[in-house]
mmCIF file with all atom_site columns, C-alpha atoms in Angstrom:
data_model
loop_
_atom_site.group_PDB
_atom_site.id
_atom_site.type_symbol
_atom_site.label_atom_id
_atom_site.label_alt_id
_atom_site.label_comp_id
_atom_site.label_asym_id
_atom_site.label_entity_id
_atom_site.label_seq_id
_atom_site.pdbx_PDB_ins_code
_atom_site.Cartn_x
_atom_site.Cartn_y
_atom_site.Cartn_z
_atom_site.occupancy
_atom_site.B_iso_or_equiv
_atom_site.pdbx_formal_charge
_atom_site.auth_seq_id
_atom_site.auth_comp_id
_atom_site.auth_asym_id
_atom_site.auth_atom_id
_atom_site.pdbx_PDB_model_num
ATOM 1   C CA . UNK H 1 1   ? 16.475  18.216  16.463  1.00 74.00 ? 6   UNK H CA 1
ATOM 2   C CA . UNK H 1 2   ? 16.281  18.734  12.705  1.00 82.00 ? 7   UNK H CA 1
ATOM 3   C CA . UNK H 1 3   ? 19.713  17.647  12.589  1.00 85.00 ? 8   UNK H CA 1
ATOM 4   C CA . UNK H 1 4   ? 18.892  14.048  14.040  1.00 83.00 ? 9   UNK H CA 1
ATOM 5   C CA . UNK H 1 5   ? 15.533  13.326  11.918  1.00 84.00 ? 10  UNK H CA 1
ATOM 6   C CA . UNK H 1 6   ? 17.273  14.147  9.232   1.00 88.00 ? 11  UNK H CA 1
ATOM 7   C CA . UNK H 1 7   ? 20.027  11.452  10.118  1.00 85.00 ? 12  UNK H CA 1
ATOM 8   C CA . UNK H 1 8   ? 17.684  9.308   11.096  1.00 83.00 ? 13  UNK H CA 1
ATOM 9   C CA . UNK H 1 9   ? 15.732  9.316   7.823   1.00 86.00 ? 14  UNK H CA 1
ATOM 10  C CA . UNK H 1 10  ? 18.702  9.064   5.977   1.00 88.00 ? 15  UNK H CA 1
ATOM 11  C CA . UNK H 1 11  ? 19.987  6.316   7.647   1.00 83.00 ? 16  UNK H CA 1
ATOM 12  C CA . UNK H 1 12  ? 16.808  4.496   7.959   1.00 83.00 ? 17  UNK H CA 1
ATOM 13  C CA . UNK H 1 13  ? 15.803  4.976   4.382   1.00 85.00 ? 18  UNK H CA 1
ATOM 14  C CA . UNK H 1 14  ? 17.300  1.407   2.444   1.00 85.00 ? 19  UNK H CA 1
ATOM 15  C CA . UNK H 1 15  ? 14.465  -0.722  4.478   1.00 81.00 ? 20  UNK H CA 1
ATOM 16  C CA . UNK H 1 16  ? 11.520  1.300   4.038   1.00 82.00 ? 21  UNK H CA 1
ATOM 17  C CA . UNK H 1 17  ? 11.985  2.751   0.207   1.00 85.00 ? 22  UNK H CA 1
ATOM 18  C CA . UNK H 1 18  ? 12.337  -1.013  -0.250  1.00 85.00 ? 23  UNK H CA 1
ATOM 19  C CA . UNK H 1 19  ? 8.727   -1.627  0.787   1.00 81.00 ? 24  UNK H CA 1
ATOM 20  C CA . UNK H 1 20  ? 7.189   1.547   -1.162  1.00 84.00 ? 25  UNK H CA 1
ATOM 21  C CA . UNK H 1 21  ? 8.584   -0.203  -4.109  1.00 87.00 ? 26  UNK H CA 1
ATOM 22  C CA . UNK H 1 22  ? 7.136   -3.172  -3.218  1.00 83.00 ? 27  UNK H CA 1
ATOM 23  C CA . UNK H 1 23  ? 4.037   -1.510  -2.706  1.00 81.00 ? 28  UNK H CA 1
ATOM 24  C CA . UNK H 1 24  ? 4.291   0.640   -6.104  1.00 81.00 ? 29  UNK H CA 1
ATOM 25  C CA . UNK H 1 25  ? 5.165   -2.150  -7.997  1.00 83.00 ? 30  UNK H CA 1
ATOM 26  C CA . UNK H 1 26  ? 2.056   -4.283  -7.146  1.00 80.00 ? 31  UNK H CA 1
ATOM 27  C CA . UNK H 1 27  ? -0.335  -1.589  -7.710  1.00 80.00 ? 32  UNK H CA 1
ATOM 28  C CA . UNK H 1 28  ? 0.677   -0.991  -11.238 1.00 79.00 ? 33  UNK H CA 1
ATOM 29  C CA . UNK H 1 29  ? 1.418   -4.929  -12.159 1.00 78.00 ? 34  UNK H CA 1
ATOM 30  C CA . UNK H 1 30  ? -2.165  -5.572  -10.720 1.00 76.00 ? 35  UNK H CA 1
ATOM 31  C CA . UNK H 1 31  ? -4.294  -4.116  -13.632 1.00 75.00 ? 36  UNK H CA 1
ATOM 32  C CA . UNK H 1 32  ? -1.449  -5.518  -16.094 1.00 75.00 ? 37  UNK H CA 1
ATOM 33  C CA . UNK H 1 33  ? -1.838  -8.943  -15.018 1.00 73.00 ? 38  UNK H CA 1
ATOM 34  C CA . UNK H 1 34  ? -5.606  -8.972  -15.030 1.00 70.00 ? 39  UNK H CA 1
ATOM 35  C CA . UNK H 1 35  ? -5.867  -7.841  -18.625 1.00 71.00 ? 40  UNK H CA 1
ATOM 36  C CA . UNK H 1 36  ? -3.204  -9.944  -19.734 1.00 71.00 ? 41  UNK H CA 1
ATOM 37  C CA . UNK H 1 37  ? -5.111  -13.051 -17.805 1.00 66.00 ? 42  UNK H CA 1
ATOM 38  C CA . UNK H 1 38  ? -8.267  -11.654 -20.349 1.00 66.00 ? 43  UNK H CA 1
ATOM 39  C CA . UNK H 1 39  ? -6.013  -12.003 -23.631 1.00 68.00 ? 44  UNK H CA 1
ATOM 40  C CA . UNK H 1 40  ? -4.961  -15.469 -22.626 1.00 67.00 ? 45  UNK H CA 1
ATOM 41  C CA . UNK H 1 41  ? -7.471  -16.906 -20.681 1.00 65.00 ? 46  UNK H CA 1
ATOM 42  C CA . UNK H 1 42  ? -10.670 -15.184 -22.163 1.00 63.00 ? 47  UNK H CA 1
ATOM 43  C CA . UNK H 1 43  ? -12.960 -13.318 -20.189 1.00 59.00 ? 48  UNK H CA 1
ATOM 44  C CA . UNK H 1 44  ? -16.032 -16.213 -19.835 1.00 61.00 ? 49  UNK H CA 1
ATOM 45  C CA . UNK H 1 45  ? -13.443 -18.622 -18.712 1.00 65.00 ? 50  UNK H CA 1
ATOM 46  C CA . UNK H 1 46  ? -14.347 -20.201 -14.727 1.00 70.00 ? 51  UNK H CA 1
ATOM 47  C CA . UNK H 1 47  ? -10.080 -20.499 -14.373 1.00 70.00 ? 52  UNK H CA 1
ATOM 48  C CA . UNK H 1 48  ? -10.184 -16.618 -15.619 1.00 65.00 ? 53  UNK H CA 1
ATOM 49  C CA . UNK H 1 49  ? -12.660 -15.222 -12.640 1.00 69.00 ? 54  UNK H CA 1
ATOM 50  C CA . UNK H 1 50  ? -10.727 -17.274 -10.380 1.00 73.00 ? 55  UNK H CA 1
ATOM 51  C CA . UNK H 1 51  ? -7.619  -15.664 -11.098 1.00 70.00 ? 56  UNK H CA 1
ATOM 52  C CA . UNK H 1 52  ? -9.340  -12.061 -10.963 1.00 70.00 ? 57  UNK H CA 1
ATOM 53  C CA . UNK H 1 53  ? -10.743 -12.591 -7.663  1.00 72.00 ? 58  UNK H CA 1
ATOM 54  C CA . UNK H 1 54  ? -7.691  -14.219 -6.265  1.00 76.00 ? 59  UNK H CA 1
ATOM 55  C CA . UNK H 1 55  ? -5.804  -11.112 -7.049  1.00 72.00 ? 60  UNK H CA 1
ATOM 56  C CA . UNK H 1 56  ? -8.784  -8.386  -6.171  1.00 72.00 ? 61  UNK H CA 1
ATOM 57  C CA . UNK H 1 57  ? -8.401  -10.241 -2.633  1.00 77.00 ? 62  UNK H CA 1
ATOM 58  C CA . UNK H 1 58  ? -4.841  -10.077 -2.571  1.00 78.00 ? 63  UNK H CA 1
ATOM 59  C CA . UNK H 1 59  ? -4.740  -6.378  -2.037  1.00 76.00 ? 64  UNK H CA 1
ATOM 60  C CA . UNK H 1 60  ? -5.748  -6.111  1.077   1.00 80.00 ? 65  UNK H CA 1
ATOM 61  C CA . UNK H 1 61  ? -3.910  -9.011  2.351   1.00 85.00 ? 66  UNK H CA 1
ATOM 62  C CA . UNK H 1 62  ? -1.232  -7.564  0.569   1.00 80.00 ? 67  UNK H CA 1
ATOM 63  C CA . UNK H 1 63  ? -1.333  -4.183  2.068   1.00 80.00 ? 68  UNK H CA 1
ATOM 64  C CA . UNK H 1 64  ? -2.283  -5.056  5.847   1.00 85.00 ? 69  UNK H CA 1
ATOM 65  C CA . UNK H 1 65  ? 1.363   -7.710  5.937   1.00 86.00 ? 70  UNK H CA 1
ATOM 66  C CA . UNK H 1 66  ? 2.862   -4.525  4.594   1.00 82.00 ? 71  UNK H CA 1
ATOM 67  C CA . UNK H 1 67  ? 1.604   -1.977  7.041   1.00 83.00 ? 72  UNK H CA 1
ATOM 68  C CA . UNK H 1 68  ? 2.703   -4.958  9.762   1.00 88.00 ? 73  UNK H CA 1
ATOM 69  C CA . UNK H 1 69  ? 6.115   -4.632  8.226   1.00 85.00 ? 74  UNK H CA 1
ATOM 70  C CA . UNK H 1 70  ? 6.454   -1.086  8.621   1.00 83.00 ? 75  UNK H CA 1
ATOM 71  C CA . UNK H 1 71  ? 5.275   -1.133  11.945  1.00 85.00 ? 76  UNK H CA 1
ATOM 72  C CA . UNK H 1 72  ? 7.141   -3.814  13.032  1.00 87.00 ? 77  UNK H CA 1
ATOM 73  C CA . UNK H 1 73  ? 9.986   -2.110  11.479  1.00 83.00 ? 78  UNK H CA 1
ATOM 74  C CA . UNK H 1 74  ? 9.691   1.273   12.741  1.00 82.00 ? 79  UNK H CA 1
ATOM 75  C CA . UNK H 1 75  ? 9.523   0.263   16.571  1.00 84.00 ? 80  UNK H CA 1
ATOM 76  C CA . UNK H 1 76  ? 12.107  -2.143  15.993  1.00 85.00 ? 81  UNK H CA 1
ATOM 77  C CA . UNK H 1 77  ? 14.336  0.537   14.750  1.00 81.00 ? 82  UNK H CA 1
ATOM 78  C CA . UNK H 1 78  ? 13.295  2.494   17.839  1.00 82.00 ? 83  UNK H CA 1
ATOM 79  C CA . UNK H 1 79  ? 13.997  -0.176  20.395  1.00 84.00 ? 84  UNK H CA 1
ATOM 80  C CA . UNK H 1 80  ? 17.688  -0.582  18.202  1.00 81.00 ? 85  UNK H CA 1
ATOM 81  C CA . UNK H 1 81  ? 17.923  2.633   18.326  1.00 79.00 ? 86  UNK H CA 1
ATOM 82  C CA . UNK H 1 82  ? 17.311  3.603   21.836  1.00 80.00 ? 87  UNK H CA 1
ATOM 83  C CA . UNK H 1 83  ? 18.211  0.313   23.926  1.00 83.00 ? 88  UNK H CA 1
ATOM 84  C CA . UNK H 1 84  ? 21.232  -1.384  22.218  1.00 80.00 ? 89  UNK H CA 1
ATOM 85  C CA . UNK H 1 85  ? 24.595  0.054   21.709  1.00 78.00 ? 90  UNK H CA 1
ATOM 86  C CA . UNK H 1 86  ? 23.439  2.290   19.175  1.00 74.00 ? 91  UNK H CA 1
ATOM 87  C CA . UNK H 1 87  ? 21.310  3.534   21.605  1.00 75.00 ? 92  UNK H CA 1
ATOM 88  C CA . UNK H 1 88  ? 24.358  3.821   24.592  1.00 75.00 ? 93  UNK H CA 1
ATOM 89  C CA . UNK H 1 89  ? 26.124  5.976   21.817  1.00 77.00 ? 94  UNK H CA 1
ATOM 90  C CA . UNK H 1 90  ? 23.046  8.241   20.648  1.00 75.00 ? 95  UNK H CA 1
ATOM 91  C CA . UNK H 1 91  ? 22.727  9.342   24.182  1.00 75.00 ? 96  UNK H CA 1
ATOM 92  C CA . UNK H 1 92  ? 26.378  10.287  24.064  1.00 78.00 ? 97  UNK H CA 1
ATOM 93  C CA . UNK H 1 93  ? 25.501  13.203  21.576  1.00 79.00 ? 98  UNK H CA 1
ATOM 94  C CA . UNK H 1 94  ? 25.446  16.549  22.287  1.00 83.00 ? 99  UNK H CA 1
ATOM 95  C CA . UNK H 1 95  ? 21.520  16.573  22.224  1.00 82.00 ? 100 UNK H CA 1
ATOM 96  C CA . UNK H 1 96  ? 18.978  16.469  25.054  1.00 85.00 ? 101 UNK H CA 1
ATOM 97  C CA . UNK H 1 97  ? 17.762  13.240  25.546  1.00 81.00 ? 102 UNK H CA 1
ATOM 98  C CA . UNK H 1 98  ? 13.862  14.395  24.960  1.00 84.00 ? 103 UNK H CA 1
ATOM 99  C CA . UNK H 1 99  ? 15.168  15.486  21.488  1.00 85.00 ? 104 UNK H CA 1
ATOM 100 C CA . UNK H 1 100 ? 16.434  12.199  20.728  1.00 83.00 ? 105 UNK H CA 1
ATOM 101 C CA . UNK H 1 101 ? 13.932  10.477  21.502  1.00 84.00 ? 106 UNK H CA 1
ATOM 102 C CA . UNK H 1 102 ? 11.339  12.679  19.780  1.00 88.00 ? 107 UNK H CA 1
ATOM 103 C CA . UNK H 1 103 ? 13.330  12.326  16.614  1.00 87.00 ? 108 UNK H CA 1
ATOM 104 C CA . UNK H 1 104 ? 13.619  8.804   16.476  1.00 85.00 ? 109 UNK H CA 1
ATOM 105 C CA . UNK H 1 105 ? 9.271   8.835   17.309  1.00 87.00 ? 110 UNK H CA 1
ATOM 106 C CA . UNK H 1 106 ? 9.017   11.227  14.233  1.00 89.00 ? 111 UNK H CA 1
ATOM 107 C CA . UNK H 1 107 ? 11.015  9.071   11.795  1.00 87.00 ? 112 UNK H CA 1
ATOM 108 C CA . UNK H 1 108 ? 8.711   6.032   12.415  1.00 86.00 ? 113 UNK H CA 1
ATOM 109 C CA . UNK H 1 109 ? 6.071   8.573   12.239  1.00 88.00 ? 114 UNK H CA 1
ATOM 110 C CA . UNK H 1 110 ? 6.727   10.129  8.942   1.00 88.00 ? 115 UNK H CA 1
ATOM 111 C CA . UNK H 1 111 ? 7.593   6.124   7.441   1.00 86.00 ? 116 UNK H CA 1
ATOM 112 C CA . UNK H 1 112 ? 4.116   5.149   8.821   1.00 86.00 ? 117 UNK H CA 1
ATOM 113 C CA . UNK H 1 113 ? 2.614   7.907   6.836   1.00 89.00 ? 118 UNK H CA 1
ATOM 114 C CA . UNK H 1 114 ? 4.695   7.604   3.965   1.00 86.00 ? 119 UNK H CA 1
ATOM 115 C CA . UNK H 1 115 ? 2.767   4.130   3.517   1.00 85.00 ? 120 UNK H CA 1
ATOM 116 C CA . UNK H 1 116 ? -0.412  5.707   3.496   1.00 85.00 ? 121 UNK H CA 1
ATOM 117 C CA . UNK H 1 117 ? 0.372   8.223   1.197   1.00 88.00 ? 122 UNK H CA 1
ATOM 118 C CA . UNK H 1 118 ? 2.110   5.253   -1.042  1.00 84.00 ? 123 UNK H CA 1
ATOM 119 C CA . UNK H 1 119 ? -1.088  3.377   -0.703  1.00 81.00 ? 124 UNK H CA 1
ATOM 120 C CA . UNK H 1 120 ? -3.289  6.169   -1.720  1.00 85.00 ? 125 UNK H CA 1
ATOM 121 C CA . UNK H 1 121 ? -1.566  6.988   -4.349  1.00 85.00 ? 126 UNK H CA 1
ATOM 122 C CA . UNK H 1 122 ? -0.856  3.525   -5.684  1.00 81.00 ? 127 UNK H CA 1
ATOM 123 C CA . UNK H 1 123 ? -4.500  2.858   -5.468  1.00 79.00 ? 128 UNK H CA 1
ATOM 124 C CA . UNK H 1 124 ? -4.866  5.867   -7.715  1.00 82.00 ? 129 UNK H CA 1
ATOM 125 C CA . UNK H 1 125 ? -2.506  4.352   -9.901  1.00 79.00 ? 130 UNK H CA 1
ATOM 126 C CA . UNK H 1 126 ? -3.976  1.119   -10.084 1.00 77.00 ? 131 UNK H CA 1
ATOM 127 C CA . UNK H 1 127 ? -8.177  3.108   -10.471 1.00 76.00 ? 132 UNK H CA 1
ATOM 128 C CA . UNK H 1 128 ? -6.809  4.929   -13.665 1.00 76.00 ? 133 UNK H CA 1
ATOM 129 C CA . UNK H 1 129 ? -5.088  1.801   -15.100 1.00 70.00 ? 134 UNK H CA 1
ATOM 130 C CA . UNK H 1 130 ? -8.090  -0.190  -14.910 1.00 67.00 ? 135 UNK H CA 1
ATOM 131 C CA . UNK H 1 131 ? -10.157 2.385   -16.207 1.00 69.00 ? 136 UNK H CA 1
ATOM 132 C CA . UNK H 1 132 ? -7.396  2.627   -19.553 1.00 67.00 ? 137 UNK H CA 1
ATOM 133 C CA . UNK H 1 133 ? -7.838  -1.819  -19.619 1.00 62.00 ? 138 UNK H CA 1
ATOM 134 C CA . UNK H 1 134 ? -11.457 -2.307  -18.862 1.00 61.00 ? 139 UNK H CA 1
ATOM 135 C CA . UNK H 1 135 ? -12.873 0.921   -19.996 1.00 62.00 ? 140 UNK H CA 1
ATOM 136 C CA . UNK H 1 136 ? -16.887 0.602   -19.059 1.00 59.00 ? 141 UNK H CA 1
ATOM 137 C CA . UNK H 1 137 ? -19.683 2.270   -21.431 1.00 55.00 ? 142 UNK H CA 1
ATOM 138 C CA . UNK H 1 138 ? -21.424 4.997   -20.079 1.00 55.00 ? 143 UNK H CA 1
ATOM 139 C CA . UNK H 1 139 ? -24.975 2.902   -22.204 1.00 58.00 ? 144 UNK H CA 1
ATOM 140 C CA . UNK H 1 140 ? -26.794 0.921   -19.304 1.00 59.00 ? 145 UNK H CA 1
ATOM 141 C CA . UNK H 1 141 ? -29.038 -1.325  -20.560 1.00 57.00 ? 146 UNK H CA 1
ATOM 142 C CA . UNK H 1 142 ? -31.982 -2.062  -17.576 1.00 60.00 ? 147 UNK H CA 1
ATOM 143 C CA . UNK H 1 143 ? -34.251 -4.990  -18.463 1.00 61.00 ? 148 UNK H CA 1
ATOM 144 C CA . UNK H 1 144 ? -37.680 -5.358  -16.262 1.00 65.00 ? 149 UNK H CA 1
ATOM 145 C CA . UNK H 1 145 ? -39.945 -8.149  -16.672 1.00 65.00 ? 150 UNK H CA 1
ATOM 146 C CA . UNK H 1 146 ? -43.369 -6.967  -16.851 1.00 66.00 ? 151 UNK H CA 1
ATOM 147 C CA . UNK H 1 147 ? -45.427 -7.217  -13.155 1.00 64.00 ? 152 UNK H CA 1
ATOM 148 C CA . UNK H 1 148 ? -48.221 -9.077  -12.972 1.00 65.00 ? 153 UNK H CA 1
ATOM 149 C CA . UNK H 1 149 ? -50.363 -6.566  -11.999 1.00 65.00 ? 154 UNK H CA 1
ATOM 150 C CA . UNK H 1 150 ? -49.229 -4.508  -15.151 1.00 60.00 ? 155 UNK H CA 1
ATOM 151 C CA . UNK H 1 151 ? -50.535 -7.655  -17.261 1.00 62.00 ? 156 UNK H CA 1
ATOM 152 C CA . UNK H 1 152 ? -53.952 -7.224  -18.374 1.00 61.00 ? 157 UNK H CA 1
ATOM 153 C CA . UNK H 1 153 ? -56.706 -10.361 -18.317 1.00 57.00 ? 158 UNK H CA 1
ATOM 154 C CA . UNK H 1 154 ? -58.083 -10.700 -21.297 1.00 50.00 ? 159 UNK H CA 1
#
């Protein structure tokens, strides 16, 4: 069975590296483009915060069209894989057919998870670029208006 995941991942592995790029690629553009939207734009600028909230709300959009992707991918690959004439000639191999099938689950499987790990790490990408960009002080500066009932009547 180790045999056919490992086909199976090697022949599946164009379309879905494709998509980790993808994914890669907009999680270390994202801090990039929001500083460089700071050095043009300036950071009090109405057209500047519109911008940086445009692309803070991209990311999830971004990421849940390309989890929809890789799912629709993965269980398209299995119904190619199982139910057209791939499929006919898979069963043709000198495999059980519970093995086949199990290794063409596991490949979606481990593609599904290999966006989640790309995610997570992207994301940890992106949290250290933004820190390097828009480095915050560790000063907090807390102003309180005085209470009335602190005031005294004179």
């Amino acid at each position: 069975m180790l045999t056919l995941l490992k086909q199976n991942l090697i022949s599946t592995k164009k379309k879905f590296l494709i998509m980790y790029i993808i994914i890669f690629a907009f999680f270390i553009l994202f801090p990039i483009t929001l500083k460089l939207n700071d050095w043009i734009m300036g950071t009090s600028s109405v057209l500047a915060t519109i911008i940086t909230n445009l692309f803070v709300g991209l990311i999830p959009i971004l990421l849940i069209i390309l989890a929809i992707l890789i799912l629709r991918d993965s269980l398209s690959y299995i119904k190619d894989s199982l139910f057209s004439k791939q499929g006919y000639l898979n069963f043709t191999l000198p495999f059980k057919t519970s093995s086949i099938v199990l290794s063409k689950l596991l490949t979606a499987l481990i593609w599904m998870f290999g966006f989640v790990v790309c995610a997570f790490v992207g994301s940890l990408i992106m949290e250290g670029e933004m820190q390097i960009f828009f480095p915050m002080n560790d000063s907090c500066l807390l102003y309180t208006s005085p209470s009335p009932r602190d005031v005294e009547e004179s």
